[in-house]
Amino acid sequence: KSTTVRNIDGSINNIEEDDEEDVVDLAANSLLNKLIRQSLVESSHHVEVLQKDPSSPLYSVKTFEELRLKEELLKGIYALGFNRPSKIQEMALPMMLAHPPQNLIAQSQSGTGKTAAFVLAMLSRVNALELFPQCLCLAPTYELALQTGRVVEQMGKFCVDVQVMYAIRGNRTLCCTALNCDLLELFASKGVLKTLFSPVRRGTDITKQIVIGTPGTVLDWCFKRKLIDLTKIRVFVLDEADVMIDTQGFSDHSIRIQSLFDSRMFLLIYSDAWLAFHGLGQEAKIQWTALTSHGTRVHTAADGSGMKCLKKSDRMLLFSATFEDSVWRFAERIIPDPNVIKLRKEELTLNNIQQYYVLCEHKKDKYQALCNIYGSITIGQAIIFCQTRQNAKWLTMEMIQDGHQVSLLTGELTVEQRASIIQRFRDGKEKVLITTNVCARVGFEHSVLDIAVVTIVGEMRGVRGESGIDVKQVTIVVNFDLPVKQGEEPDYETYLHRIGRTGRFGKKGLAFNMIEVDKLPLLMKIQDHFNSIIKQLNAEDMDEIE
Ligand code: ADP
C-alpha cells in the first residue's frame, strides 16, 4: 500500500507504508539524541563560507555580549553554562539577530547548537509586554516539543514575563510514544516545566508569547479555533522538519508546506530539521497539510484564510544538519542571495584507537576472553555490542551472575527507557552496557544507538579527563560479535561508528573484537578497509594490552 505526497520542492513521491515506521523511528531517534545529549558536539573545523550575499556584511561574534542581548537573556545563557557561542552560532547568531536579518543557509550536524540558536532568536524577538503568541514552533512529536520548550524555559529563566505554552493534544494522535510517567519524571529530573498542558477553551485568549506544539494541534489552534493570530507571529520555527518534511516523503505526522511566498517575507530556519518563518509577507499563502497515517488530509489552510500580511518583510534563515539535494533545491528556490555557511562534520577515525582481537571458538570462549581482559586492565566502563538480542541477553545474565553491574539496551525498550538506561550508565550507576544495534533498520542516521554510545564515550572521556576524575580508568568498546551485513559482509560503517569516536580529539581509545575463527576473514577485511592494524591478543595472556 502506498500514498502519494507532494514534496516541498514540488516533486511527487510514493510512500510505502513501511516508511511510516521509519518516520516514527526518526522522531524517536531525534528524541533519544536530545535526551542523552548533554553538551555541545565539538568540532575541529572552522565554519566555511560557501557563498556570500554581496550586499550584506558577514561578521561573526566570539562572545554573547557582542550580540547586545537583553540582560535577562544573557543571564539565562550563562546560567545554562554557555560561555561563548558555538562555532555555528558565532556566524549564524549575528545574522539571525540583525535588523533586518540576513538571508542565511547554514548546515551543521546535530549537537552543534542550532536549537539553542533559534531559541535565542525567539526569546530575543519576543516582546514580553505584549500578551499574545509571537513565536510559534512546530515539532514532530510532543516529546520533542517538550524538549524545545525546556530549552526555552531554561534560557528564558530570567525573562520572567515570557511564557511558553504547549499546543499538544491531550489525547494525542501525532506522536510515537505515549506521554508516560517515565517521561514526565525524566523531564522533572532534568529541569522545570513551567507550563504543562491544560485544555484551552474556545474563545480563550492565549496570553503566552511562545507557543510550541505538534502540527495538527497548532493548525487547529490557528485556523479552526482561531486561538492564534498568525499575523502577529514574528518567528515561526519548524523544528525537526526533516522528520516532518522528509525528502523521501511519508508519515503520519509529516507536514508538507507548499508556499507561494513572495520573496522577501519570512525568516526560514531549517534545522536537523527545521524551518522558521519570520513573519508572513504580502498575500502569503501557505498550505499546511498534516497527513494522518492513512494519508488523509486533516488540516488544510490553502486559501490563506486567517493570514494577512505582516508588517515589514524579513529575511530568511535556513539551517540543516544534512543537505539533501531536494532540500537544497527548495532552499535555493525560495531564498534569494543567501549567505551560505557550513560546519563540516567531524570525521570519525580509527587513528588513536588501539584495536585488538581475540580468537575464540564459541560464545563461552568469548566471555572468558572478556573476563581475562577485565583481569588485566582497570576498566572504568565497558560498552559491549552483540549482533543478536539473544546473545545480548545471554551475556547480560552471565555478567550479572559474575557480579558485574550490567544494563541491557535493546530495541524492545521505549525511547524513554533507553534514554534512562543511557543516563544511568553515564552517571556510572552501571559499569557495563550491553547492546544490540537497536535501530539498525533506519539507514538515516545509521544507528542512533551507535551515536548515543559513541557520544557517551566521547563525553565521558572529555569530562572525566578534564575534571581529573577516573583518568586512569579506561572505557572500552567490545565487539562481542562483529557487525555484519546480510551476505556476511562486514558492516564497516557500524564498526567505525561503534569505535571511531572514542579516538577523537587526540583521546586514546581501546577496542576489542571477539572473533570466531571462521569470522577472521571478515576482520581482515575491516583491517584492510580502514588501513589500520588490529592486533591479535592471546586469550590467556593479555599483558600485551597497551
Ligand atoms: P542542535 O540543535 O544543533 O542539535 P543544540 O542546540 O541542541 O544543538 O545543542 C547541543 C547541546 O549543546 C545542548 O546540550 C546545548 O545545551 C549545548 N549548547 C548549545 N549551544 C552552546 C554553547 N554556545 N555553549 C555551550 N553549550 C551549548
Coordinates of C-alpha atoms in Angstrom, one line a residue, residues 11-523:
S11 CA 8.2 16.6 -6.8
I12 CA 5.9 13.7 -6.2
N13 CA 6.7 10.8 -4.0
N14 CA 5.1 7.5 -3.4
I15 CA 5.3 6.5 0.2
E16 CA 5.3 2.9 1.0
E17 CA 3.6 2.0 4.3
D18 CA 6.9 0.6 5.6
D19 CA 8.3 4.1 5.5
E20 CA 5.9 5.2 8.2
E21 CA 7.7 3.1 10.8
D22 CA 10.9 4.7 9.8
V23 CA 9.4 8.1 10.5
V24 CA 8.4 7.0 13.9
D25 CA 11.9 5.8 14.4
L26 CA 13.3 9.1 13.1
A27 CA 11.3 11.0 15.6
A28 CA 12.2 8.5 18.3
N29 CA 15.9 8.8 17.3
S30 CA 15.7 12.6 17.5
L31 CA 14.2 12.4 20.9
L32 CA 16.8 9.9 22.1
N33 CA 19.5 12.1 20.7
K34 CA 18.2 15.1 22.6
L35 CA 17.5 13.3 25.8
I36 CA 21.0 11.9 26.0
R37 CA 22.9 14.9 24.7
Q38 CA 24.5 16.9 27.5
S39 CA 26.9 19.1 25.7
L40 CA 28.0 20.6 22.5
V41 CA 29.4 18.3 19.8
E42 CA 32.9 19.7 19.4
S43 CA 34.3 20.3 16.0
S44 CA 37.8 21.0 14.9
H45 CA 36.7 22.5 11.7
H46 CA 36.0 26.1 11.0
V47 CA 32.8 27.4 9.7
E48 CA 33.2 27.7 5.9
V49 CA 31.6 30.5 4.0
L50 CA 30.3 28.8 0.8
Q51 CA 28.5 31.8 -0.6
K52 CA 28.1 35.4 0.4
D53 CA 25.4 37.8 -0.4
P54 CA 27.4 40.7 -1.8
S55 CA 25.1 43.3 -0.2
S56 CA 25.3 42.0 3.3
P57 CA 28.2 42.4 5.7
L58 CA 29.2 39.0 7.0
Y59 CA 30.5 39.1 10.5
S60 CA 30.9 36.7 13.4
V61 CA 30.9 37.1 17.2
K62 CA 33.2 35.5 19.7
T63 CA 31.1 36.4 22.7
F64 CA 27.5 36.6 23.6
E65 CA 27.9 40.2 24.9
E66 CA 28.7 41.4 21.4
L67 CA 25.2 40.4 20.4
R68 CA 23.7 43.1 22.7
L69 CA 21.1 40.8 24.0
K70 CA 18.6 41.7 26.8
E71 CA 20.3 41.5 30.1
E72 CA 18.0 38.8 31.4
L73 CA 18.5 36.7 28.3
L74 CA 22.3 36.9 28.7
K75 CA 21.9 35.8 32.3
G76 CA 19.8 32.8 31.1
I77 CA 22.5 31.8 28.6
Y78 CA 25.2 31.9 31.2
A79 CA 23.0 30.0 33.7
L80 CA 22.9 27.3 31.1
G81 CA 26.7 27.2 31.2
F82 CA 27.3 28.6 27.8
N83 CA 30.4 30.6 27.9
R84 CA 30.7 31.5 24.3
P85 CA 28.8 30.9 21.1
S86 CA 29.4 27.6 19.4
K87 CA 31.1 27.6 16.0
I88 CA 27.9 27.7 14.0
Q89 CA 26.4 30.2 16.4
E90 CA 29.4 32.6 16.0
M91 CA 28.4 33.1 12.4
A92 CA 24.7 32.5 12.5
L93 CA 23.6 34.5 15.5
P94 CA 24.6 37.9 14.2
M95 CA 22.5 37.2 11.1
M96 CA 19.6 35.9 13.0
L97 CA 19.5 38.8 15.3
A98 CA 20.4 41.6 12.8
H99 CA 17.9 44.2 11.8
P100 CA 17.0 43.3 9.2
P101 CA 18.2 39.7 9.5
Q102 CA 20.4 38.4 6.7
N103 CA 19.4 35.6 4.5
L104 CA 21.2 32.5 5.6
I105 CA 21.5 28.9 4.8
A106 CA 23.6 27.0 7.3
Q107 CA 24.5 23.4 7.8
S108 CA 25.9 21.7 10.8
Q109 CA 25.4 18.3 12.3
S110 CA 23.1 17.8 15.2
G111 CA 24.5 18.8 18.6
T112 CA 26.3 21.8 17.3
G113 CA 24.0 24.4 18.8
K114 CA 21.2 25.1 16.3
T115 CA 18.3 24.7 18.6
A116 CA 20.0 27.0 21.2
A117 CA 20.4 29.5 18.3
F118 CA 16.8 29.5 17.3
V119 CA 15.5 29.6 20.8
L120 CA 17.7 32.6 21.4
A121 CA 16.3 34.2 18.3
M122 CA 12.8 33.6 19.5
L123 CA 13.5 34.9 23.0
S124 CA 15.2 38.0 21.8
R125 CA 12.4 38.9 19.4
V126 CA 9.6 38.4 21.9
N127 CA 8.0 41.5 23.5
A128 CA 7.2 40.4 27.0
L129 CA 4.8 43.2 27.5
E130 CA 2.5 42.0 24.7
L131 CA 0.3 39.2 25.8
F132 CA -0.3 37.1 22.7
P133 CA 1.6 34.5 20.8
Q134 CA 4.6 36.0 18.9
C135 CA 6.7 32.9 18.3
L136 CA 5.3 29.7 17.0
C137 CA 7.3 26.5 16.9
L138 CA 6.2 23.2 15.4
A139 CA 7.8 19.8 16.4
P140 CA 7.0 16.4 15.1
T141 CA 6.0 14.8 18.4
Y142 CA 5.1 16.3 21.7
E143 CA 8.1 14.8 23.4
L144 CA 10.2 16.8 21.0
A145 CA 8.1 19.8 21.6
L146 CA 8.7 19.5 25.3
Q147 CA 12.4 19.2 24.7
T148 CA 12.5 22.5 22.8
G149 CA 10.2 24.0 25.5
R150 CA 12.7 23.0 28.1
V151 CA 15.4 24.9 26.3
V152 CA 13.1 28.0 26.0
E153 CA 12.3 27.8 29.7
Q154 CA 15.9 27.3 30.8
M155 CA 17.3 30.0 28.5
G156 CA 14.4 32.3 29.3
K157 CA 14.6 31.7 33.0
F158 CA 15.2 35.3 33.8
C159 CA 12.8 36.6 31.2
V160 CA 10.1 36.3 33.8
D161 CA 7.3 37.8 31.8
V162 CA 7.9 35.5 28.8
Q163 CA 5.9 32.3 28.9
V164 CA 5.6 29.2 26.9
M165 CA 2.5 27.2 26.0
Y166 CA 2.3 23.8 24.5
A167 CA -0.2 23.2 21.8
I168 CA -0.4 19.5 22.1
R169 CA -3.4 17.3 22.3
G170 CA -4.3 15.7 25.5
N171 CA -5.4 12.6 23.6
R172 CA -2.6 13.0 21.2
T173 CA -2.6 11.2 18.0
L174 CA 0.5 12.6 16.5
C175 CA 3.4 11.1 18.3
C176 CA 5.2 7.8 18.5
T177 CA 5.2 7.1 22.2
A178 CA 2.7 7.8 24.9
L179 CA 3.5 10.5 27.4
N180 CA 4.1 8.4 30.4
C181 CA 5.2 8.7 33.9
D182 CA 8.8 7.8 33.0
L183 CA 9.0 10.7 30.6
L184 CA 7.5 13.2 33.0
E185 CA 9.8 12.0 35.7
L186 CA 12.7 12.4 33.4
F187 CA 11.7 15.9 32.4
A188 CA 11.1 16.7 36.0
S189 CA 14.5 15.5 37.0
K190 CA 16.2 17.4 34.2
G191 CA 14.5 20.8 34.6
V192 CA 11.4 22.6 35.3
L193 CA 8.4 22.8 33.1
K194 CA 6.6 26.0 34.0
T195 CA 3.6 25.1 32.0
L196 CA 2.0 21.8 31.5
F197 CA -0.8 21.1 29.2
S198 CA -4.2 22.4 30.2
P199 CA -7.1 22.3 27.9
V200 CA -7.8 25.5 26.1
R201 CA -11.4 26.6 25.9
R202 CA -12.9 28.0 22.7
G203 CA -12.7 31.8 22.8
T204 CA -10.0 31.9 25.3
D205 CA -7.2 34.3 24.5
I206 CA -3.8 32.9 24.6
T207 CA -1.6 35.3 26.5
K208 CA 1.7 33.3 26.3
Q209 CA 4.2 34.7 23.9
I210 CA 5.8 31.4 22.7
V211 CA 3.7 28.5 21.5
I212 CA 5.3 25.2 20.8
G213 CA 3.3 22.3 19.5
T214 CA 2.6 19.5 17.1
P215 CA 1.4 20.3 13.6
G216 CA -2.2 19.1 14.0
T217 CA -2.9 20.9 17.2
V218 CA -1.2 24.1 16.1
L219 CA -3.1 24.1 12.8
D220 CA -6.2 23.6 14.8
W221 CA -5.4 26.5 17.1
C222 CA -4.6 28.7 14.2
F223 CA -7.3 28.1 11.7
K224 CA -10.2 26.2 13.3
R225 CA -10.2 27.6 16.8
K226 CA -8.6 30.9 15.9
L227 CA -6.6 30.9 19.1
I228 CA -3.5 32.1 17.4
D229 CA -3.4 35.1 15.1
L230 CA -0.7 34.3 12.6
T231 CA -0.4 37.9 11.5
K232 CA 1.2 38.6 14.9
I233 CA 3.7 35.8 14.7
R234 CA 7.3 37.1 14.4
V235 CA 9.2 33.9 14.4
F236 CA 7.8 30.7 13.1
V237 CA 10.0 27.6 13.6
L238 CA 9.6 24.2 12.2
D239 CA 11.7 22.1 14.4
E240 CA 13.0 18.8 13.2
A241 CA 11.5 19.4 9.9
D242 CA 13.4 16.7 8.2
V243 CA 11.5 14.3 10.4
M244 CA 8.3 16.1 9.3
I245 CA 9.2 17.1 5.8
D246 CA 11.4 14.2 4.9
T247 CA 12.5 14.5 1.4
Q248 CA 11.9 10.8 0.9
G249 CA 8.3 11.5 1.7
F250 CA 5.8 9.9 4.1
S251 CA 4.4 9.8 7.6
D252 CA 1.5 10.3 9.9
H253 CA 2.9 13.4 11.5
S254 CA 4.5 14.7 8.4
I255 CA 3.8 18.2 7.5
R256 CA 4.0 19.5 4.0
I257 CA 4.4 23.1 3.3
Q258 CA 3.7 24.4 -0.1
S259 CA 4.0 28.0 -0.4
L260 CA 3.6 30.8 -2.7
F261 CA 5.7 33.2 -0.8
D262 CA 6.7 36.5 -2.1
S263 CA 10.4 36.5 -1.9
R264 CA 11.3 38.7 1.0
M265 CA 8.8 38.0 3.6
F266 CA 9.9 35.4 6.0
L267 CA 12.6 34.0 8.1
L268 CA 13.1 30.4 7.5
I269 CA 15.1 28.1 9.5
Y270 CA 15.8 24.6 8.7
S271 CA 17.5 22.6 11.4
D272 CA 18.2 19.0 11.9
A273 CA 15.3 19.7 10.7
W274 CA 13.6 22.8 11.0
L275 CA 12.2 25.7 9.2
A276 CA 11.1 29.0 10.6
F277 CA 9.4 31.9 9.0
H278 CA 9.7 35.2 10.5
G279 CA 6.6 36.9 9.6
L280 CA 4.5 36.2 6.6
G281 CA 4.5 38.6 3.8
Q282 CA 2.2 40.2 1.4
E283 CA -0.6 37.9 0.3
A284 CA 1.2 34.9 1.7
K285 CA -0.5 31.7 1.0
I286 CA 0.6 28.7 2.9
Q287 CA -0.7 25.3 2.6
W288 CA -0.1 23.2 5.6
T289 CA -1.1 19.7 5.2
A290 CA -0.7 17.3 8.0
L291 CA -1.2 13.8 6.9
T292 CA -2.7 11.1 9.0
S293 CA -1.2 7.7 8.9
H294 CA -3.5 6.8 6.1
G295 CA -2.6 9.8 4.0
T296 CA -5.8 11.6 4.8
R297 CA -5.5 15.3 4.9
V298 CA -6.6 16.5 8.3
H299 CA -5.8 20.2 8.2
T300 CA -5.5 22.4 5.3
A301 CA -5.4 26.1 5.1
A302 CA -4.7 26.6 1.4
D303 CA -6.7 29.7 0.9
G304 CA -4.6 31.8 3.2
S305 CA -7.5 32.4 5.4
G306 CA -6.6 34.0 8.7
M307 CA -3.4 35.2 7.2
K308 CA -3.0 38.7 6.3
C309 CA 0.3 40.3 5.5
L310 CA 2.6 41.0 8.3
K311 CA 4.3 44.2 8.8
K312 CA 7.6 44.6 7.1
S313 CA 9.2 41.7 5.4
D314 CA 12.1 39.9 6.9
R315 CA 14.8 37.7 5.7
M316 CA 15.3 34.0 5.7
L317 CA 17.4 31.6 7.5
L318 CA 17.8 28.0 6.8
F319 CA 19.8 25.6 8.9
S320 CA 20.2 22.0 8.3
A321 CA 22.1 19.0 9.7
T322 CA 22.0 17.5 6.3
F323 CA 21.6 18.9 2.9
E324 CA 19.8 16.5 0.6
D325 CA 19.5 17.7 -2.9
S326 CA 15.9 18.3 -2.6
V327 CA 16.4 20.5 0.5
W328 CA 19.0 22.5 -1.5
R329 CA 16.6 22.9 -4.4
F330 CA 13.9 24.1 -2.1
A331 CA 16.2 26.4 -0.3
E332 CA 17.7 27.9 -3.4
R333 CA 14.3 28.5 -4.9
I334 CA 12.9 30.4 -2.0
I335 CA 15.9 32.1 -0.5
P336 CA 17.3 34.9 -2.7
D337 CA 21.0 35.8 -2.4
P338 CA 21.7 33.9 0.7
N339 CA 24.8 33.7 2.7
V340 CA 25.7 30.0 2.9
I341 CA 27.8 28.7 5.7
K342 CA 28.7 25.2 6.7
L343 CA 30.4 23.4 9.5
R344 CA 31.9 20.2 8.3
K345 CA 31.1 17.1 10.2
E346 CA 33.9 15.7 12.3
E347 CA 35.3 12.7 10.6
L348 CA 35.3 9.5 12.6
T349 CA 38.7 8.0 12.7
L350 CA 40.4 4.9 14.0
N351 CA 43.7 6.6 14.3
N352 CA 44.1 7.0 18.0
I353 CA 42.4 3.7 18.8
Q354 CA 44.2 0.6 19.8
Q355 CA 42.3 -2.3 18.3
Y356 CA 42.7 -5.8 19.3
Y357 CA 41.1 -9.2 18.5
V358 CA 41.0 -12.4 20.4
L359 CA 40.3 -15.7 18.5
C360 CA 37.6 -17.7 20.2
E361 CA 35.8 -20.9 19.5
H362 CA 32.3 -20.1 20.8
K363 CA 30.5 -17.6 22.9
K364 CA 31.6 -19.1 26.2
D365 CA 35.1 -18.6 25.0
K366 CA 34.4 -15.0 24.1
Y367 CA 33.1 -14.5 27.5
Q368 CA 36.2 -16.0 29.0
A369 CA 38.3 -13.7 26.9
L370 CA 36.3 -10.7 28.2
C371 CA 36.9 -11.8 31.8
N372 CA 40.6 -12.1 31.0
I373 CA 40.6 -8.5 29.7
Y374 CA 38.9 -7.4 32.9
G375 CA 41.6 -9.2 34.9
S376 CA 44.4 -7.4 33.0
I377 CA 43.4 -3.8 32.9
T378 CA 41.4 -1.5 35.1
I379 CA 38.2 -0.9 33.2
G380 CA 36.0 2.0 34.2
Q381 CA 33.1 1.2 32.0
A382 CA 32.5 -1.0 29.0
I383 CA 30.2 -1.0 26.1
I384 CA 29.6 -4.3 24.6
F385 CA 27.9 -4.9 21.2
C386 CA 26.2 -8.1 20.3
Q387 CA 24.7 -9.0 17.0
T388 CA 21.5 -10.5 18.3
R389 CA 19.2 -9.8 21.3
Q390 CA 19.6 -13.4 22.3
N391 CA 23.3 -13.1 22.6
A392 CA 23.0 -9.8 24.4
K393 CA 20.6 -11.4 26.9
W394 CA 22.8 -14.4 27.5
L395 CA 25.9 -12.2 28.0
T396 CA 23.9 -9.9 30.4
M397 CA 22.9 -12.9 32.6
E398 CA 26.5 -14.3 32.6
M399 CA 28.0 -11.0 33.6
I400 CA 25.3 -10.3 36.3
Q401 CA 26.0 -13.8 37.8
D402 CA 29.6 -12.9 37.9
G403 CA 28.8 -9.8 39.9
H404 CA 29.1 -7.1 37.3
Q405 CA 26.7 -4.1 37.2
V406 CA 25.2 -4.5 33.8
S407 CA 22.4 -2.9 31.9
L408 CA 20.9 -4.2 28.7
L409 CA 19.8 -1.9 25.9
T410 CA 17.7 -3.4 23.1
G411 CA 15.2 -2.3 20.6
E412 CA 12.3 -3.7 22.7
L413 CA 12.6 -0.7 25.0
T414 CA 10.8 2.6 24.6
V415 CA 12.8 5.7 23.9
E416 CA 12.4 6.9 27.5
Q417 CA 13.6 3.6 28.8
R418 CA 16.6 3.7 26.5
A419 CA 17.3 7.3 27.5
S420 CA 17.1 6.4 31.1
I421 CA 19.4 3.4 30.7
I422 CA 21.9 5.5 28.9
Q423 CA 21.6 8.2 31.6
R424 CA 22.3 5.7 34.4
F425 CA 25.3 4.3 32.5
R426 CA 26.6 7.8 32.0
D427 CA 26.1 8.5 35.7
G428 CA 28.2 5.5 36.4
K429 CA 25.4 3.5 38.1
E430 CA 26.1 0.6 35.7
K431 CA 29.6 -0.2 34.6
V432 CA 28.7 -2.3 31.6
L433 CA 26.3 -1.5 28.9
I434 CA 25.4 -4.5 26.6
T435 CA 23.6 -3.7 23.5
T436 CA 22.5 -4.6 20.0
N437 CA 22.0 -2.4 17.1
V438 CA 18.6 -1.3 18.2
C439 CA 17.8 1.0 15.3
A440 CA 19.8 -0.7 12.6
R441 CA 16.8 -0.6 10.3
V442 CA 17.0 3.1 10.0
G443 CA 19.6 3.9 7.5
F444 CA 19.2 7.6 8.0
E445 CA 21.5 8.2 11.0
H446 CA 23.0 4.8 10.7
S447 CA 22.2 3.5 14.1
V448 CA 21.2 6.0 16.7
L449 CA 22.4 3.6 19.3
D450 CA 25.9 3.9 18.0
I451 CA 25.6 7.6 18.0
A452 CA 24.3 7.5 21.5
V453 CA 27.0 5.3 22.7
V454 CA 29.9 7.0 21.0
T455 CA 28.6 10.3 22.3
I456 CA 28.7 8.9 25.8
V457 CA 32.1 7.6 25.3
G458 CA 33.3 10.9 23.9
E459 CA 31.6 12.8 26.6
M460 CA 32.8 10.6 29.4
R461 CA 36.3 10.8 28.3
G462 CA 36.2 14.5 27.8
V463 CA 34.5 15.3 31.1
R464 CA 36.4 12.9 33.2
G465 CA 39.7 13.8 31.6
E466 CA 39.2 17.5 32.3
S467 CA 38.0 17.1 35.9
G468 CA 40.8 14.7 36.7
I469 CA 38.5 12.0 37.9
D470 CA 38.9 8.5 36.7
V471 CA 41.5 9.3 34.2
K472 CA 43.3 6.1 34.9
Q473 CA 40.3 4.1 34.2
V474 CA 39.6 3.3 30.6
T475 CA 36.3 2.9 28.8
I476 CA 36.5 0.0 26.4
V477 CA 34.3 -0.9 23.4
V478 CA 33.9 -4.5 22.8
N479 CA 32.5 -6.1 19.7
F480 CA 31.3 -9.4 21.2
D481 CA 30.1 -10.0 17.6
L482 CA 31.5 -8.3 14.6
P483 CA 29.0 -6.1 12.8
V484 CA 28.0 -7.8 9.6
K485 CA 25.6 -7.1 6.8
Q486 CA 23.5 -9.7 5.1
G487 CA 25.6 -11.8 2.9
E488 CA 28.2 -11.9 5.6
E489 CA 30.0 -8.8 4.5
P490 CA 31.5 -6.7 7.3
D491 CA 29.5 -3.6 8.2
Y492 CA 32.3 -1.1 8.0
E493 CA 30.2 1.9 8.8
T494 CA 28.9 0.4 12.0
Y495 CA 32.3 -0.7 13.0
L496 CA 33.5 2.8 12.6
H497 CA 30.6 4.3 14.5
R498 CA 31.0 2.0 17.4
I499 CA 34.6 2.6 17.9
G500 CA 35.6 5.7 15.9
R501 CA 34.6 8.5 18.2
T502 CA 36.4 7.1 21.2
G503 CA 39.6 8.3 19.5
R504 CA 38.6 11.9 18.7
F505 CA 40.4 14.9 19.8
G506 CA 43.6 13.0 20.4
K507 CA 42.0 10.8 23.0
K508 CA 43.1 7.3 23.1
G509 CA 40.6 4.5 22.7
L510 CA 40.6 0.8 23.3
A511 CA 38.6 -1.6 21.3
F512 CA 38.3 -5.4 21.5
N513 CA 36.9 -7.8 18.9
M514 CA 35.9 -11.3 19.9
I515 CA 36.3 -13.4 16.8
E516 CA 35.3 -16.9 15.9
V517 CA 37.9 -18.5 13.7
D518 CA 35.6 -18.6 10.7
K519 CA 35.0 -14.8 11.1
L520 CA 38.6 -14.0 10.8
P521 CA 38.4 -13.1 7.1
L522 CA 35.8 -10.5 8.0
L523 CA 38.1 -8.9 10.5

